[in-house]
mmCIF file of C-alpha atoms in Angstrom:
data_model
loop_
_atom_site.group_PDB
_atom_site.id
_atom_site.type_symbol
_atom_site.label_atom_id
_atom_site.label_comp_id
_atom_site.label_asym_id
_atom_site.label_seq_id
_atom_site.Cartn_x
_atom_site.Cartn_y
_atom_site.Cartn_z
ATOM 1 C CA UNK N 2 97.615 99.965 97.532
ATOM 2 C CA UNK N 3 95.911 103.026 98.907
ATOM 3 C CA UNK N 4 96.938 104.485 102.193
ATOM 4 C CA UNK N 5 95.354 107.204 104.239
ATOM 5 C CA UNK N 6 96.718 108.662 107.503
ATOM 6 C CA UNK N 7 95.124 110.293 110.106
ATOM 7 C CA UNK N 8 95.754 111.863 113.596
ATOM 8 C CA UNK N 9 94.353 113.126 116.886
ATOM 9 C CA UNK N 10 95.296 114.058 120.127
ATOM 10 C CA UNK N 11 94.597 112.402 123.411
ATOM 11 C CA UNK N 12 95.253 114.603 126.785
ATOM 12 C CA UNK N 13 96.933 112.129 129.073
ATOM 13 C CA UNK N 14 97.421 112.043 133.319
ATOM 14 C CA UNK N 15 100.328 111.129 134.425
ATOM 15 C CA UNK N 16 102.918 108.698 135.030
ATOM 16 C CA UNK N 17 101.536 105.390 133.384
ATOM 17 C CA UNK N 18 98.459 106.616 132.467
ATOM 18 C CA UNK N 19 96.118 103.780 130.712
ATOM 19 C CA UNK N 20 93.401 105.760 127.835
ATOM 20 C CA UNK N 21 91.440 103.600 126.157
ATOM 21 C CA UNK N 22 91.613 105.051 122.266
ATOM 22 C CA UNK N 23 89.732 102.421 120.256
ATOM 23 C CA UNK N 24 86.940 104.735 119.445
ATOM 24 C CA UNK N 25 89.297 107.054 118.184
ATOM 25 C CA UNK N 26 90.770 104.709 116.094
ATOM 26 C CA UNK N 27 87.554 103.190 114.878
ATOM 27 C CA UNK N 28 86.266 106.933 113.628
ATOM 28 C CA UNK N 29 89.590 107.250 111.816
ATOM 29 C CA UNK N 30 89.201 103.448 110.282
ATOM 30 C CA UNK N 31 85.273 104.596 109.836
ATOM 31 C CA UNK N 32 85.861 108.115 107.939
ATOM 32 C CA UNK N 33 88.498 106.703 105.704
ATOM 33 C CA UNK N 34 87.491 105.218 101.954
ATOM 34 C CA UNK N 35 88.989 102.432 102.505
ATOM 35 C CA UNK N 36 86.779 99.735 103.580
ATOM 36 C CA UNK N 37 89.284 96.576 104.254
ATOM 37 C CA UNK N 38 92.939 96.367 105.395
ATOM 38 C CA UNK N 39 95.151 97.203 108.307
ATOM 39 C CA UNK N 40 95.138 99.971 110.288
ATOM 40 C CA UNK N 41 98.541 100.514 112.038
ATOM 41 C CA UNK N 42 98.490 103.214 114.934
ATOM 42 C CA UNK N 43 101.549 104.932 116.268
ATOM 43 C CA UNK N 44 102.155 106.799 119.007
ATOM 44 C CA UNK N 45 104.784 110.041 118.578
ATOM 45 C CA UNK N 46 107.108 110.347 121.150
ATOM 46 C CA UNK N 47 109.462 107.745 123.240
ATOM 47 C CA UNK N 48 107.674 107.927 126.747
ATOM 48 C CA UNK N 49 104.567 106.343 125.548
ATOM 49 C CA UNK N 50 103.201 102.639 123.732
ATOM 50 C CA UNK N 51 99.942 101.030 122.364
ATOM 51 C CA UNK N 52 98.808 97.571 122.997
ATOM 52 C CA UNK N 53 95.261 95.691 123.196
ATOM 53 C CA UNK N 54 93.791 94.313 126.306
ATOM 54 C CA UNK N 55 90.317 94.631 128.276
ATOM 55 C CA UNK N 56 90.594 97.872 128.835
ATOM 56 C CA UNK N 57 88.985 97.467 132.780
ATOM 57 C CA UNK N 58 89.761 99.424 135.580
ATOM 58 C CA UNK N 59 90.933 96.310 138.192
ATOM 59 C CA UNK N 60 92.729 95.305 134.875
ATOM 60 C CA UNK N 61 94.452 98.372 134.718
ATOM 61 C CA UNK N 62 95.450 98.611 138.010
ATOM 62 C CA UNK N 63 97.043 94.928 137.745
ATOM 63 C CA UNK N 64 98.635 96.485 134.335
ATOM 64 C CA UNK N 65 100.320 98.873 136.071
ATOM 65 C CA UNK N 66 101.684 96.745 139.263
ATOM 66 C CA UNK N 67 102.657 94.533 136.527
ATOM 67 C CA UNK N 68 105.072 97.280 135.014
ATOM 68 C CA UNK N 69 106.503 98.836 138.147
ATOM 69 C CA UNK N 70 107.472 95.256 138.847
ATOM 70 C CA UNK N 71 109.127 95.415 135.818
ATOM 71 C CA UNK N 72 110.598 98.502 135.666
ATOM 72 C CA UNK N 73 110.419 99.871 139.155
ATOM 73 C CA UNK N 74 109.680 103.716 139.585
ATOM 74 C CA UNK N 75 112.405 103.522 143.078
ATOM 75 C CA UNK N 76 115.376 102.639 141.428
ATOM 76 C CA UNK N 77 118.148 105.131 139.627
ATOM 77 C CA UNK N 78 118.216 105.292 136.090
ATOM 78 C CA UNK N 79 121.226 106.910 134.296
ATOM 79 C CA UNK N 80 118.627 108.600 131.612
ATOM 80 C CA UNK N 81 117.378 110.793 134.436
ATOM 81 C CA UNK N 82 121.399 112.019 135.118
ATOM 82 C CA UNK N 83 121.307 113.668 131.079
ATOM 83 C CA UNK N 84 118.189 115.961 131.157
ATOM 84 C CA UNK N 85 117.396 116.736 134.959
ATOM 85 C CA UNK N 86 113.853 115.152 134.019
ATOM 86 C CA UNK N 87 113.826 112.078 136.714
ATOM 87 C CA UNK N 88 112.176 110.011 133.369
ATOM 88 C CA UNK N 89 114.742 107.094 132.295
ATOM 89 C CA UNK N 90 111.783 104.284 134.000
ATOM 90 C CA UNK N 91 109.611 106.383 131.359
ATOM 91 C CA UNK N 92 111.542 105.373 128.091
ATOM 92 C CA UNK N 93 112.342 102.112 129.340
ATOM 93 C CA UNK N 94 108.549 100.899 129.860
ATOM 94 C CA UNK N 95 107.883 102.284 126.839
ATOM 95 C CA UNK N 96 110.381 100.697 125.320
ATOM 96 C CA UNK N 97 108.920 97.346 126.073
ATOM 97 C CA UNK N 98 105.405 98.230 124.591
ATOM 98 C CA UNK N 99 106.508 99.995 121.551
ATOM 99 C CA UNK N 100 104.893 102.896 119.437
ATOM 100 C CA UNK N 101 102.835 100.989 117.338
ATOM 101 C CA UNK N 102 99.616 98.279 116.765
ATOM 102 C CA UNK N 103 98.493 97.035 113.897
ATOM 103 C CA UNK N 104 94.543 96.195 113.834
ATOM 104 C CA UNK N 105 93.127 94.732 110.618
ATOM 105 C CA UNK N 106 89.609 96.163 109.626
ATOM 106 C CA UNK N 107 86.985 94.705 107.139
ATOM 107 C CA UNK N 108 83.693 96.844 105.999
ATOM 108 C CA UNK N 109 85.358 99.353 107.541
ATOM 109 C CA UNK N 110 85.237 97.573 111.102
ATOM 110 C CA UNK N 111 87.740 96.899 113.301
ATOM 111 C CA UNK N 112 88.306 93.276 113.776
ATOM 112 C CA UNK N 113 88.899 92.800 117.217
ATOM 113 C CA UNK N 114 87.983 90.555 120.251
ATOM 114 C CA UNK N 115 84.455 91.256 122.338
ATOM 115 C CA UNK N 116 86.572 92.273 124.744
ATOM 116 C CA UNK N 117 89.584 93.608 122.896
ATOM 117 C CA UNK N 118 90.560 97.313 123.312
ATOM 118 C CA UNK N 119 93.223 99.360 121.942
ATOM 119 C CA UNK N 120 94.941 101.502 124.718
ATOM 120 C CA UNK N 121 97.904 104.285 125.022
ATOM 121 C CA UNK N 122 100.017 103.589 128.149
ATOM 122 C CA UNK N 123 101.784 107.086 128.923
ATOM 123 C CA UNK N 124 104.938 106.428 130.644
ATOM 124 C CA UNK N 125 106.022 110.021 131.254
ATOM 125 C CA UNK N 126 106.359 111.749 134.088
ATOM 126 C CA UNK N 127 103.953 115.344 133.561
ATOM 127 C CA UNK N 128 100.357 115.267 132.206
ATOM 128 C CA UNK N 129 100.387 115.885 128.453
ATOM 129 C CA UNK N 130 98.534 116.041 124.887
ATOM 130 C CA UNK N 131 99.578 112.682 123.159
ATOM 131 C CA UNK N 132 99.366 112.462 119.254
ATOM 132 C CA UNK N 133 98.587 109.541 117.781
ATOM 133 C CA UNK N 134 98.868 108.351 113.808
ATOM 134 C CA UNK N 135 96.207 105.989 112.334
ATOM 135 C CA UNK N 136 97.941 105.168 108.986
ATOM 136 C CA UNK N 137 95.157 102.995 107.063
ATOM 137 C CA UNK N 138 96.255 100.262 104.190
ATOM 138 C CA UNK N 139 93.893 98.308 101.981
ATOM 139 C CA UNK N 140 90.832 98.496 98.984
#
């Protein structure tokens, strides 16, 4: 089955930043010659995760409540005690959203909800450039 990959780079804030990326992702699905399959996107890097929600600012802001519920930023984390970097809430909230999405596309489309977004949560604790991998699968 053919397979194309491509990549870009997304500047992020900091400390659970929310970036909406589905027109990225639709470009890459878009520009590829394949016209139906799966696109699966991956974030590099352990601080950061993809998903799909509304991607709306209230939303957002209840997305991120939501996670320091979760995974509190005022709490000790024993990942912070091996590089100095005060980032061990980082890799575990990303660990519960994971690098990677998979989308399926048809006439080179994505096929997602009316109000369906894909979105990069960055975890970490500076402001950084973010790649992300759009590996496309199909005919």
């Amino acid at each position: 089955m053919p397979t194309e990959t491509k990549t870009f780079s997304v500047e992020s804030g900091h400390d659970m930043d929310i970036i909406n990326i589905t027109g990225q992702v639709s470009k890459a699905v878009a520009e590829s010659k394949i016209n139906s399959g799966i696109a699966t996107i991956f974030v590099t890097g352990s601080t950061a995760g993809v998903t799909t929600t509304e991607f709306e600012p209230n939303l957002n802001e209840d997305l991120k409540k939501a996670i320091e519920r979760i995974v509190p930023s005022n709490v000790e984390y024993k990942h912070s005690e091996t590089w100095g970097d005060d980032n061990g809430k980082s890799h575990v909230r990303s660990s519960l959203f994971k690098p990677s999405f998979t989308v399926p596309f048809n006439d080179k489309k994505l096929l997602l909800g009316a109000w369906q977004q894909i979105i990069l949560l960055d975890f970490d604790v500076p402001a950084r450039r973010r790649e992300i991998i759009v590996q496309i699968v199909g005919d």
